[in-house]
PDB file of C-alpha atoms in Angstrom:
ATOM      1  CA  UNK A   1       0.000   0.000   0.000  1.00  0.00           C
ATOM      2  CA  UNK A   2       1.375   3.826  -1.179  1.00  0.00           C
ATOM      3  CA  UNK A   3      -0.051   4.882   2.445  1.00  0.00           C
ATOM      4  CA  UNK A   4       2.835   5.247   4.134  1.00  0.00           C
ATOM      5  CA  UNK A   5       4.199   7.278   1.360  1.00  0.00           C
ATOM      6  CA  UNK A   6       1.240   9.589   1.814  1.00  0.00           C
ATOM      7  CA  UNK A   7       1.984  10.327   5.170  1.00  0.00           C
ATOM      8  CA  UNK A   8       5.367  11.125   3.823  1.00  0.00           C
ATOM      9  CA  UNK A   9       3.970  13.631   1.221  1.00  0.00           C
ATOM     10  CA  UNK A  10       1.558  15.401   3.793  1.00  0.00           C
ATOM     11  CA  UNK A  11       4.460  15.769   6.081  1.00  0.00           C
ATOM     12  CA  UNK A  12       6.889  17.025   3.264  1.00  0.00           C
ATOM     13  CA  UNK A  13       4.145  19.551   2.297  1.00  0.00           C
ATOM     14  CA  UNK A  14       3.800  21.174   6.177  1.00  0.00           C
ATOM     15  CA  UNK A  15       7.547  21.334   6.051  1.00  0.00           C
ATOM     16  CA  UNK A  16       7.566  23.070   2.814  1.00  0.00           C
ATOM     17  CA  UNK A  17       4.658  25.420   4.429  1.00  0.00           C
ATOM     18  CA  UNK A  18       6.689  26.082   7.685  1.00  0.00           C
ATOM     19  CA  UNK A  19       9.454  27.469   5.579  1.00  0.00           C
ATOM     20  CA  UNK A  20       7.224  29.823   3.514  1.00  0.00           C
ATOM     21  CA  UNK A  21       5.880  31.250   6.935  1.00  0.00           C
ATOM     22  CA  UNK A  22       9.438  31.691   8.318  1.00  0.00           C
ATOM     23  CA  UNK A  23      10.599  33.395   5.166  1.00  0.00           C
ATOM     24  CA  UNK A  24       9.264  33.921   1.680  1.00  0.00           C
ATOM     25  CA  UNK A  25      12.574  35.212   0.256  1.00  0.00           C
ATOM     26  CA  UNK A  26      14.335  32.016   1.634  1.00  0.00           C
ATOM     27  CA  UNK A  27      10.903  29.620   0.044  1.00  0.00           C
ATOM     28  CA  UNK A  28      11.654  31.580  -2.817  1.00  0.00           C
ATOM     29  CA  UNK A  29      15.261  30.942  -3.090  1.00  0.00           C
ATOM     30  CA  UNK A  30      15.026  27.393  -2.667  1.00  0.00           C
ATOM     31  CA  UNK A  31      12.625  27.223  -5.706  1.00  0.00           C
ATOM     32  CA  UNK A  32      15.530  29.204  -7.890  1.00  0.00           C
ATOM     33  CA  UNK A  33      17.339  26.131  -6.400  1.00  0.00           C
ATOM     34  CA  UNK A  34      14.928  23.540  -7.744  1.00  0.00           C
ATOM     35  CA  UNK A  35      15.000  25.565 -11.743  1.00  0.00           C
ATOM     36  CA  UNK A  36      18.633  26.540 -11.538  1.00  0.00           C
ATOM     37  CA  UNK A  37      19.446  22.565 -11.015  1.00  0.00           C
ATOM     38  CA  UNK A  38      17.187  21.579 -14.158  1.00  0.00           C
ATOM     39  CA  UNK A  39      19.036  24.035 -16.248  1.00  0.00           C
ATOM     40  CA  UNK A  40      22.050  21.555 -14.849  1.00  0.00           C
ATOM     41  CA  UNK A  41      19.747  18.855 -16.912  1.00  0.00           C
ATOM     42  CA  UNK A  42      19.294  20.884 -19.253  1.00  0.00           C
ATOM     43  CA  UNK A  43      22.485  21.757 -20.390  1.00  0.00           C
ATOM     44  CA  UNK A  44      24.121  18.048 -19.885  1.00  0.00           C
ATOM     45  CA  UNK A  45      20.713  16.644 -21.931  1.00  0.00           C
ATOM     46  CA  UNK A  46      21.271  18.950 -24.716  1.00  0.00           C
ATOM     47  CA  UNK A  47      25.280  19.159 -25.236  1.00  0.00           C
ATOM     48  CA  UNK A  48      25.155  15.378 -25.047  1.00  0.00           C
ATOM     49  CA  UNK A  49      21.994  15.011 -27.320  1.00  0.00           C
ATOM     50  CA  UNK A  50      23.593  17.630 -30.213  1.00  0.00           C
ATOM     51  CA  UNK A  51      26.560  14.942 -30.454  1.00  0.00           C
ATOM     52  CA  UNK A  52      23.884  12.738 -32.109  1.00  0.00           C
ATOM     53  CA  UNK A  53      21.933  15.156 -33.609  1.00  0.00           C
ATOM     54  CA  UNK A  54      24.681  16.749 -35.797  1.00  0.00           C
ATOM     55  CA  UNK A  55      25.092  13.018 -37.046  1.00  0.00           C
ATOM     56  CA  UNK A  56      21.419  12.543 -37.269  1.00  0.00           C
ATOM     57  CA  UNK A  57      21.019   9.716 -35.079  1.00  0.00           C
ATOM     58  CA  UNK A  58      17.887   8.013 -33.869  1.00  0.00           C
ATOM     59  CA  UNK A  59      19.931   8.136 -30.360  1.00  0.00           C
ATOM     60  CA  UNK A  60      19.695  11.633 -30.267  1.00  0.00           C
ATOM     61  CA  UNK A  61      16.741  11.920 -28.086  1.00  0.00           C
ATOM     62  CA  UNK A  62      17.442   8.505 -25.830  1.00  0.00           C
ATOM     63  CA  UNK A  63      20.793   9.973 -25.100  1.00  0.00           C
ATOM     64  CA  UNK A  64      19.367  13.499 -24.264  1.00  0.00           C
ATOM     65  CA  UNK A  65      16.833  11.631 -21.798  1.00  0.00           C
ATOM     66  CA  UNK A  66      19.045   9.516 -20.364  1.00  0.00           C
ATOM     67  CA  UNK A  67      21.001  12.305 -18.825  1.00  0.00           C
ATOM     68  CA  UNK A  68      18.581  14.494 -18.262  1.00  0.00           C
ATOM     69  CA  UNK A  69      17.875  12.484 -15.138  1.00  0.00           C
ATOM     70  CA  UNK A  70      20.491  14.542 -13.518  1.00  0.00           C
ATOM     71  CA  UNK A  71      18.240  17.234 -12.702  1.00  0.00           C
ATOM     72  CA  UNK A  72      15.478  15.188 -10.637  1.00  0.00           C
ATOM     73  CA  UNK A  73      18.690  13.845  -8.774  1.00  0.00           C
ATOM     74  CA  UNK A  74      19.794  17.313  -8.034  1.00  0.00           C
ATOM     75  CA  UNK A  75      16.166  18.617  -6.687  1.00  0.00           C
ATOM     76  CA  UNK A  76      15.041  15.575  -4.724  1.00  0.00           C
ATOM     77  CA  UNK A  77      18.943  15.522  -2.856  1.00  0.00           C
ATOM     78  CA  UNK A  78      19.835  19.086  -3.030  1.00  0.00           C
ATOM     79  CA  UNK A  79      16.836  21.198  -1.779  1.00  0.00           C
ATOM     80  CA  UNK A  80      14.922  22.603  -4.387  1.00  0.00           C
ATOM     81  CA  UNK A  81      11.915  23.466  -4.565  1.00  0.00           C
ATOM     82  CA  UNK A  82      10.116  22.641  -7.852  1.00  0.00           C
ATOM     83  CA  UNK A  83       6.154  24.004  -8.584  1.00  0.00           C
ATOM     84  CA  UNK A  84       5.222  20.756 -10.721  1.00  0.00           C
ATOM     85  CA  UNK A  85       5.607  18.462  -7.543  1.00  0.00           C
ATOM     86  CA  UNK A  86       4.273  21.029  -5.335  1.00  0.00           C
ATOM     87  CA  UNK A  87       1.013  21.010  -7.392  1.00  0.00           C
ATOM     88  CA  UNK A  88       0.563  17.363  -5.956  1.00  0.00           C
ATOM     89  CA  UNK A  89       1.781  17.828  -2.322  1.00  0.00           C
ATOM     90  CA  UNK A  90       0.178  20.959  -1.500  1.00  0.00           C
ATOM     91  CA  UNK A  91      -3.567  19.335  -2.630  1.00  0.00           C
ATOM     92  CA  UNK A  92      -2.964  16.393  -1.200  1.00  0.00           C
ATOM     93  CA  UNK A  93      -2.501  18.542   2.189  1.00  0.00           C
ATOM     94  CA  UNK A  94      -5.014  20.148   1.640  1.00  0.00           C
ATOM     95  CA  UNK A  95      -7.626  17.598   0.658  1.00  0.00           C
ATOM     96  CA  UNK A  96      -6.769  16.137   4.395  1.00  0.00           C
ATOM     97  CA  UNK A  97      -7.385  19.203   5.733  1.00  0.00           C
ATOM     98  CA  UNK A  98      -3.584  20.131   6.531  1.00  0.00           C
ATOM     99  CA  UNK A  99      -3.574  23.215   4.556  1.00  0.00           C
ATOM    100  CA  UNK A 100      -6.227  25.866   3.504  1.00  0.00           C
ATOM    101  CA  UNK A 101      -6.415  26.550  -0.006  1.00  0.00           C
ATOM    102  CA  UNK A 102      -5.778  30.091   0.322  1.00  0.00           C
ATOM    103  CA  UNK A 103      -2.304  28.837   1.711  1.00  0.00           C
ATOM    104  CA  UNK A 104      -1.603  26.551  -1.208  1.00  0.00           C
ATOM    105  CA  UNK A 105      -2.475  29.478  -3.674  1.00  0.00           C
ATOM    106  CA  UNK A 106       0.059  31.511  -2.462  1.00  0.00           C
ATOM    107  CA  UNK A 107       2.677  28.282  -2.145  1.00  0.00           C
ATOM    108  CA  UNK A 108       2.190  27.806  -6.081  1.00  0.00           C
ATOM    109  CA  UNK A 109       2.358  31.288  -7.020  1.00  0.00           C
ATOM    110  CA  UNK A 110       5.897  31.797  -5.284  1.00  0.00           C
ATOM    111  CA  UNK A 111       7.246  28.316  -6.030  1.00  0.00           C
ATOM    112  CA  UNK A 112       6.556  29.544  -9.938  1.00  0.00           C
ATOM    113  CA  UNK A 113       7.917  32.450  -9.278  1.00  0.00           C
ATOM    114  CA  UNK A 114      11.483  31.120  -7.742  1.00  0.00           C
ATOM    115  CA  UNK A 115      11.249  28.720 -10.495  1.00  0.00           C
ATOM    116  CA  UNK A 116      11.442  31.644 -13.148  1.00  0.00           C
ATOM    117  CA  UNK A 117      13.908  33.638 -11.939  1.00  0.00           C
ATOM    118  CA  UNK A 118      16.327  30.651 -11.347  1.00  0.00           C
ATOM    119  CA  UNK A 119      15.987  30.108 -14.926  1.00  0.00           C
ATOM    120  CA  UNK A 120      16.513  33.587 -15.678  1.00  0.00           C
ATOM    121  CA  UNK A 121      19.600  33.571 -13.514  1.00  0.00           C
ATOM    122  CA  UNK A 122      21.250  30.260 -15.124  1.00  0.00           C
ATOM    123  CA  UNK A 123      20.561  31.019 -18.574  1.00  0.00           C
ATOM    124  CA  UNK A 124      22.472  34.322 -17.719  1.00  0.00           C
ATOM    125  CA  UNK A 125      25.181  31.761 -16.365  1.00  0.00           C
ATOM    126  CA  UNK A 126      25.406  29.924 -19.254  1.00  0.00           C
ATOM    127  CA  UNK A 127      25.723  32.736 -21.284  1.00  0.00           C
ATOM    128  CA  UNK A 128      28.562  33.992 -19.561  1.00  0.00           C
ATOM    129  CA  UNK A 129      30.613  31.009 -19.915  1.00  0.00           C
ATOM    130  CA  UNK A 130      30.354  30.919 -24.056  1.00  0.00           C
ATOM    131  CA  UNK A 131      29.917  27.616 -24.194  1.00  0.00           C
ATOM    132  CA  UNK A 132      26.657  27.328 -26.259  1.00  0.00           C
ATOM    133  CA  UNK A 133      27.809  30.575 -28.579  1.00  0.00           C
ATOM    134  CA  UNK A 134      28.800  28.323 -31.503  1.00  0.00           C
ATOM    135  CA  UNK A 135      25.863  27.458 -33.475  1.00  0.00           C
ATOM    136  CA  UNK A 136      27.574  23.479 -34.011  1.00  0.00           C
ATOM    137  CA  UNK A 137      26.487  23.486 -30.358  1.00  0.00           C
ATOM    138  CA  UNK A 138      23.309  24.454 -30.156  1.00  0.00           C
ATOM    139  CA  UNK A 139      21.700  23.305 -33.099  1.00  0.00           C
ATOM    140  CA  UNK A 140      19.709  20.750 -30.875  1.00  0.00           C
ATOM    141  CA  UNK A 141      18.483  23.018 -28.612  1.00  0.00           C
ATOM    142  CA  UNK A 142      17.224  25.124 -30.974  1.00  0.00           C
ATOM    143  CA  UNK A 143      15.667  22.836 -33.150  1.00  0.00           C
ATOM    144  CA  UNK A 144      13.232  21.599 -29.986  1.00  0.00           C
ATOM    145  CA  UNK A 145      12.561  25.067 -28.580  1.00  0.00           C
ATOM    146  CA  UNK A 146      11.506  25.909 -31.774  1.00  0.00           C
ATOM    147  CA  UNK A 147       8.996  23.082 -32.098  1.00  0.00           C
ATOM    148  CA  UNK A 148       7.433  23.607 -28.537  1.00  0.00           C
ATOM    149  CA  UNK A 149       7.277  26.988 -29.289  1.00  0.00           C
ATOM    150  CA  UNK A 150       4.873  26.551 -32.556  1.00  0.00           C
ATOM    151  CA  UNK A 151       2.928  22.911 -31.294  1.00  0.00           C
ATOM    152  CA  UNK A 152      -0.658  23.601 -30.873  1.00  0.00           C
ATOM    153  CA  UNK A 153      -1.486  24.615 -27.602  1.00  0.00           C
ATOM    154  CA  UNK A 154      -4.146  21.629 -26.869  1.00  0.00           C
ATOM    155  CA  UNK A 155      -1.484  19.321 -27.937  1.00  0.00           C
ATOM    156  CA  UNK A 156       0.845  21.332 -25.730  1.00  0.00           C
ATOM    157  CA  UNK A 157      -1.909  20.997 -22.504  1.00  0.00           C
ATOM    158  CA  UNK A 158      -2.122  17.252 -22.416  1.00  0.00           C
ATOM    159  CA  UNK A 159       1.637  16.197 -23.102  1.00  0.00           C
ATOM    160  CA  UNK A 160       1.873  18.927 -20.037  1.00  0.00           C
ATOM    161  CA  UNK A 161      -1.281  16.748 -18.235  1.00  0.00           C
ATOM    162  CA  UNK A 162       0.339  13.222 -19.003  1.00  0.00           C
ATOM    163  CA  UNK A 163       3.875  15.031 -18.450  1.00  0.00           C
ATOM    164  CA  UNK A 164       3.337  15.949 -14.140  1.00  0.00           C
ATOM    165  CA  UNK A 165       1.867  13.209 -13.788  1.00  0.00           C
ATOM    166  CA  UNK A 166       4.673  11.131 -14.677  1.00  0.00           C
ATOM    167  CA  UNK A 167       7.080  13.663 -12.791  1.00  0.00           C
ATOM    168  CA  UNK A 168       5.208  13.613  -9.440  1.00  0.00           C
ATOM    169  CA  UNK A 169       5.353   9.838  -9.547  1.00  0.00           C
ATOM    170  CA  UNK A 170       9.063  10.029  -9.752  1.00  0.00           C
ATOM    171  CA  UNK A 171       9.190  11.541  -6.474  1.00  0.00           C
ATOM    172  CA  UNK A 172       6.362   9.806  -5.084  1.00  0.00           C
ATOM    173  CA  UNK A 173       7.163   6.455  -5.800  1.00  0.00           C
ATOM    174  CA  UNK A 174      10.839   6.398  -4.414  1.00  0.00           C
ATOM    175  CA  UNK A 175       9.424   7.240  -0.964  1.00  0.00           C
ATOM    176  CA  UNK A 176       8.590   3.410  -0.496  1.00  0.00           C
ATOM    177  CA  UNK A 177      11.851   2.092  -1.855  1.00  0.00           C
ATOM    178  CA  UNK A 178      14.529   1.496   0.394  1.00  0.00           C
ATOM    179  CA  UNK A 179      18.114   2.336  -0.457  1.00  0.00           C
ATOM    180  CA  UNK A 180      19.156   5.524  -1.898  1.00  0.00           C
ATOM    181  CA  UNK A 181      20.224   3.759  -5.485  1.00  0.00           C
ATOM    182  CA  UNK A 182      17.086   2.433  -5.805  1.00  0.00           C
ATOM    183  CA  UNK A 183      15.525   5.560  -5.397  1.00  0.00           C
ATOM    184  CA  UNK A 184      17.689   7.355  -7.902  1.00  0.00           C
ATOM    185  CA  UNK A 185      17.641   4.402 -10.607  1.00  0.00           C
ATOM    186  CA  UNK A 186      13.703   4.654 -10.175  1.00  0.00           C
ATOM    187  CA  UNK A 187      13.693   8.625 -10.388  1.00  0.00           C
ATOM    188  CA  UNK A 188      15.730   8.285 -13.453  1.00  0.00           C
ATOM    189  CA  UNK A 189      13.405   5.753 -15.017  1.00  0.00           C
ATOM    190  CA  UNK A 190      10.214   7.937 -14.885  1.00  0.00           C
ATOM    191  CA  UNK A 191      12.230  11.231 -16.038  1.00  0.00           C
ATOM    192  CA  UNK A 192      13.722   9.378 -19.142  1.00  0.00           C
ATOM    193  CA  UNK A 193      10.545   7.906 -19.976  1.00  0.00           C
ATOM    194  CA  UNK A 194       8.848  11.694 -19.518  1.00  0.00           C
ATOM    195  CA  UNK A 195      11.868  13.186 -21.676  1.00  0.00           C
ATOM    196  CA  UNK A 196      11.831  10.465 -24.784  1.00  0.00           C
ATOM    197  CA  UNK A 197       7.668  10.075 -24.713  1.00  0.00           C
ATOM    198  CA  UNK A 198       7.545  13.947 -26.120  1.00  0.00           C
ATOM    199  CA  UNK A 199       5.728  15.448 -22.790  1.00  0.00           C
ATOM    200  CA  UNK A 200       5.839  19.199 -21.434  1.00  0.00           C
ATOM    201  CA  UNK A 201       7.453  20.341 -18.061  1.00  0.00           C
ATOM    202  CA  UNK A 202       6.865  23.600 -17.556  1.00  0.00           C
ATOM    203  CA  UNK A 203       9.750  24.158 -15.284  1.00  0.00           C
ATOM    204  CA  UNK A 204      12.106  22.306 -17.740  1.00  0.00           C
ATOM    205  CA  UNK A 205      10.945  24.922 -20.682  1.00  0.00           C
ATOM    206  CA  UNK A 206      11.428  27.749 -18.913  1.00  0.00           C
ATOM    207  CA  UNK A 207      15.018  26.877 -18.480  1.00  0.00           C
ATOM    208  CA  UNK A 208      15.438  25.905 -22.120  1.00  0.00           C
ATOM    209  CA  UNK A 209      13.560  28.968 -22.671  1.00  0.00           C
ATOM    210  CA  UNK A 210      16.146  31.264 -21.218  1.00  0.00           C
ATOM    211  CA  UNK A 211      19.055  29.773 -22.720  1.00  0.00           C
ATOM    212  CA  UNK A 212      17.796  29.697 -26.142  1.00  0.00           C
ATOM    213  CA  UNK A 213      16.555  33.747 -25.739  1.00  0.00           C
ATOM    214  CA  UNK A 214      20.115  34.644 -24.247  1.00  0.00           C
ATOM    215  CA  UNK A 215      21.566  32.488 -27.861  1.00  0.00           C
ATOM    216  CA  UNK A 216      22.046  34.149 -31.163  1.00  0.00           C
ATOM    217  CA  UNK A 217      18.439  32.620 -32.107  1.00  0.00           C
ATOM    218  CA  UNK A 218      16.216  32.382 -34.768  1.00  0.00           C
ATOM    219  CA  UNK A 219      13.422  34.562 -35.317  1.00  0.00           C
ATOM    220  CA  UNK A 220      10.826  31.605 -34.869  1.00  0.00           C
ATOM    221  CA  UNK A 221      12.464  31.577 -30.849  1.00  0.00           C
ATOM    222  CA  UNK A 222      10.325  34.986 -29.556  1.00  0.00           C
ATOM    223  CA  UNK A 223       8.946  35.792 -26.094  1.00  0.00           C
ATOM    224  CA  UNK A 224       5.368  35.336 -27.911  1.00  0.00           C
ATOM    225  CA  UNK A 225       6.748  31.463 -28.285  1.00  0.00           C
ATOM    226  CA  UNK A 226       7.818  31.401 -24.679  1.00  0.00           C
ATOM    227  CA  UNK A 227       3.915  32.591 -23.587  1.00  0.00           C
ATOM    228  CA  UNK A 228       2.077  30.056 -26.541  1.00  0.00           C
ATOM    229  CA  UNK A 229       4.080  27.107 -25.027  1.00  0.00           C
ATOM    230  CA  UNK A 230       3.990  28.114 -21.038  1.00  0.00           C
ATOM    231  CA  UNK A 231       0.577  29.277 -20.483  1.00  0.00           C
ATOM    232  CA  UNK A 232      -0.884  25.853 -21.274  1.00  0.00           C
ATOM    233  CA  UNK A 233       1.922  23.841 -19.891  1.00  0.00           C
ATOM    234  CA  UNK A 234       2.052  25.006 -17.016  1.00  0.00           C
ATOM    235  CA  UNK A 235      -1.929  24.656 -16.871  1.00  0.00           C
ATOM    236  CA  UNK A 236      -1.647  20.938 -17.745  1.00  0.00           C
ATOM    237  CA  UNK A 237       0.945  20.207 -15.004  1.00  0.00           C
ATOM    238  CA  UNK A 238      -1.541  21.738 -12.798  1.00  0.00           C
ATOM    239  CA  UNK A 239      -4.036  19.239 -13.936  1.00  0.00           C
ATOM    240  CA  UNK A 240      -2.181  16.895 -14.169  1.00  0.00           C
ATOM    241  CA  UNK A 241      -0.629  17.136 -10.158  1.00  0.00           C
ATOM    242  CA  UNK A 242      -4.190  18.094  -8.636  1.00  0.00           C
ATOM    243  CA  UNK A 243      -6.168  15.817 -10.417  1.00  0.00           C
ATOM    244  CA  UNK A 244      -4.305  12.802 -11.175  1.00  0.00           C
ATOM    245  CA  UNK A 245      -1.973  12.476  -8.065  1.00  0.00           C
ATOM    246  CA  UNK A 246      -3.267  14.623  -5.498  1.00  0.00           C
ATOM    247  CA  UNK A 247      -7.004  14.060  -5.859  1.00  0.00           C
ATOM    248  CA  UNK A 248      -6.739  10.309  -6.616  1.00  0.00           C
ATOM    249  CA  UNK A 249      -4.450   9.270  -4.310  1.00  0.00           C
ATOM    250  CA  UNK A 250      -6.724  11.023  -1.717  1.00  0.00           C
ATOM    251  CA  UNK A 251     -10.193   9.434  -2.874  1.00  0.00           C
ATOM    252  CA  UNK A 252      -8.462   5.815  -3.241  1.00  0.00           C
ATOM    253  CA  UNK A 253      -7.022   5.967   0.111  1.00  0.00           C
ATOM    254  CA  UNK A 254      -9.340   8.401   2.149  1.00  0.00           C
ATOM    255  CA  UNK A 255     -11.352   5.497   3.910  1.00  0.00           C
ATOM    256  CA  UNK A 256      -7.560   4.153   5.668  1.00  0.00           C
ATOM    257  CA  UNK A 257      -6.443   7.195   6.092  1.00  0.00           C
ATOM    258  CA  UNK A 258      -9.302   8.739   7.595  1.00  0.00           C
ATOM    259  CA  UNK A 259      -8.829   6.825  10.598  1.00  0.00           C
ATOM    260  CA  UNK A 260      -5.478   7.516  11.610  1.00  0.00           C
ATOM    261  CA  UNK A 261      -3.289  11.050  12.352  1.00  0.00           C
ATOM    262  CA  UNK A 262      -0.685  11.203  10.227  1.00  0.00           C
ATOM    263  CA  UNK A 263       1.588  12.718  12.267  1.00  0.00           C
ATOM    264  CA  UNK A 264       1.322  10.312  14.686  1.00  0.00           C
ATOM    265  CA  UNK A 265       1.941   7.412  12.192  1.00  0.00           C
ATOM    266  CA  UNK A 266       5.437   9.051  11.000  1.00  0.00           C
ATOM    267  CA  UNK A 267       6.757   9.368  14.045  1.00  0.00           C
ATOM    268  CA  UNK A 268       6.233   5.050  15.003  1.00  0.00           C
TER     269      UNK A 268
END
């Protein structure tokens, strides 16, 4: 049973919450934290991808997923704080009565918020070092930006739905494995098959986002793109967190639940 794991999200979410009330520069920080260490993905997805791409090889996008895994590592050891999972933690508090909505409105708004300007703040990084000025280099990460930037936005809203859903599983899940390797081989697993399925992260684009606006860019790359792409991502994770995480795992599980504290449970 995925109870015990439940009791581990509630208690992750208060945590989260206690943090916001003691300071919402330092709630924001740690969310810069969370983007600034998918632009780490990012870049190692991308530079490794573009080795296959310039050769145009069907392992150009299995090779970019594979090590894009490095960012979920990154988050779920080093402190970030990322909106997409918070869309599923902060319900699920709620739902059980933990948090008041009001509370969780303002906990999405400033995770978003932290998320954007760490992406902001890395793709200013990146620039800086040069390493994605030569156009050999970032052909790849071009060529994708500019597809999500011009895919229909319905398409864009369910590969965003089907996309946080996979994502909050990857944290979710590892909380009943034992063993920290198992937990990051299973983390991995869910991110690669997120990355190579064609899904949207909003989180993720922003970063790619920023790097590709701070490039020598086509015209096809605009802040107009940026908007078309992010507006119904970010919507879709939404739906995707609330709805298929945080509001299922509550209705499947309320009757067990219901009749035990939480709290009280964690601390046996």
């Amino acid at each position: 049973m995925e109870t015990e794991s439940l009791l581990k999200v509630e208690e992750l979410a208060l945590k989260k919450y206690k943090i916001f009330k003691q300071s919402h520069l330092r709630y924001i920080a740690r969310a810069m934290l969370a983007s600034m260490f998918i632009g780490f993905g990012v870049i190692v997805a991308f530079k490794t991808g573009n080795y296959f791409y310039l050769e145009n090889s069907p392992l150009t996008y299995p090779m970019a997923a594979l090590t894009f895994g490095a960012a979920i590592i990154l988050i779920a050891y080093g402190g970030g704080d990322l909106f997409t999972g918070n869309t599923f933690y902060y319900t699920y508090a709620a739902l059980r009565k933990r948090l008041k909505w009001q509370d969780v409105s303002k906990l999405w708004v400033f995770s978003y918020v932290g998320n954007l300007l760490g992406a902001g703040a890395f793709a200013l990084l990146i620039y800086s070092t040069g390493l994605f000025a030569d156009g050999a280099v970032n052909g790849f990460l071009l060529n994708v930006v500019e597809h999500k930037m011009t895919t229909p936005a319905s398409e864009l809203f369910f590969r965003a739905i089907l996309c946080n859903w996979l994502v909050c599983l990857a944290f979710f899940i590892p909380m009943s494995l034992k063993g920290d390797g198992a937990k990051m081989f299973a983390m991995m697993l869910f991110v690669f098959c997120f990355f190579i399925s064609g899904y949207e992260h909003s989180i993720a684009n922003m970063c790619t986002f920023a790097i590709a606006l701070v490039l020598n860019h086509p015209g096809t790359i605009s802040f107009g793109g940026v908007v078309h792409n992010l507006v119904p991502v970010t919507f879709g994770n939404l739906v995707g967190g609330v709805l298929l995480m945080g509001v299922m795992y509550y209705f499947v599980n309320k009757p067990y639940l219901d009749t035990q504290d939480p709290l009280d449970q964690l601390k046996k």
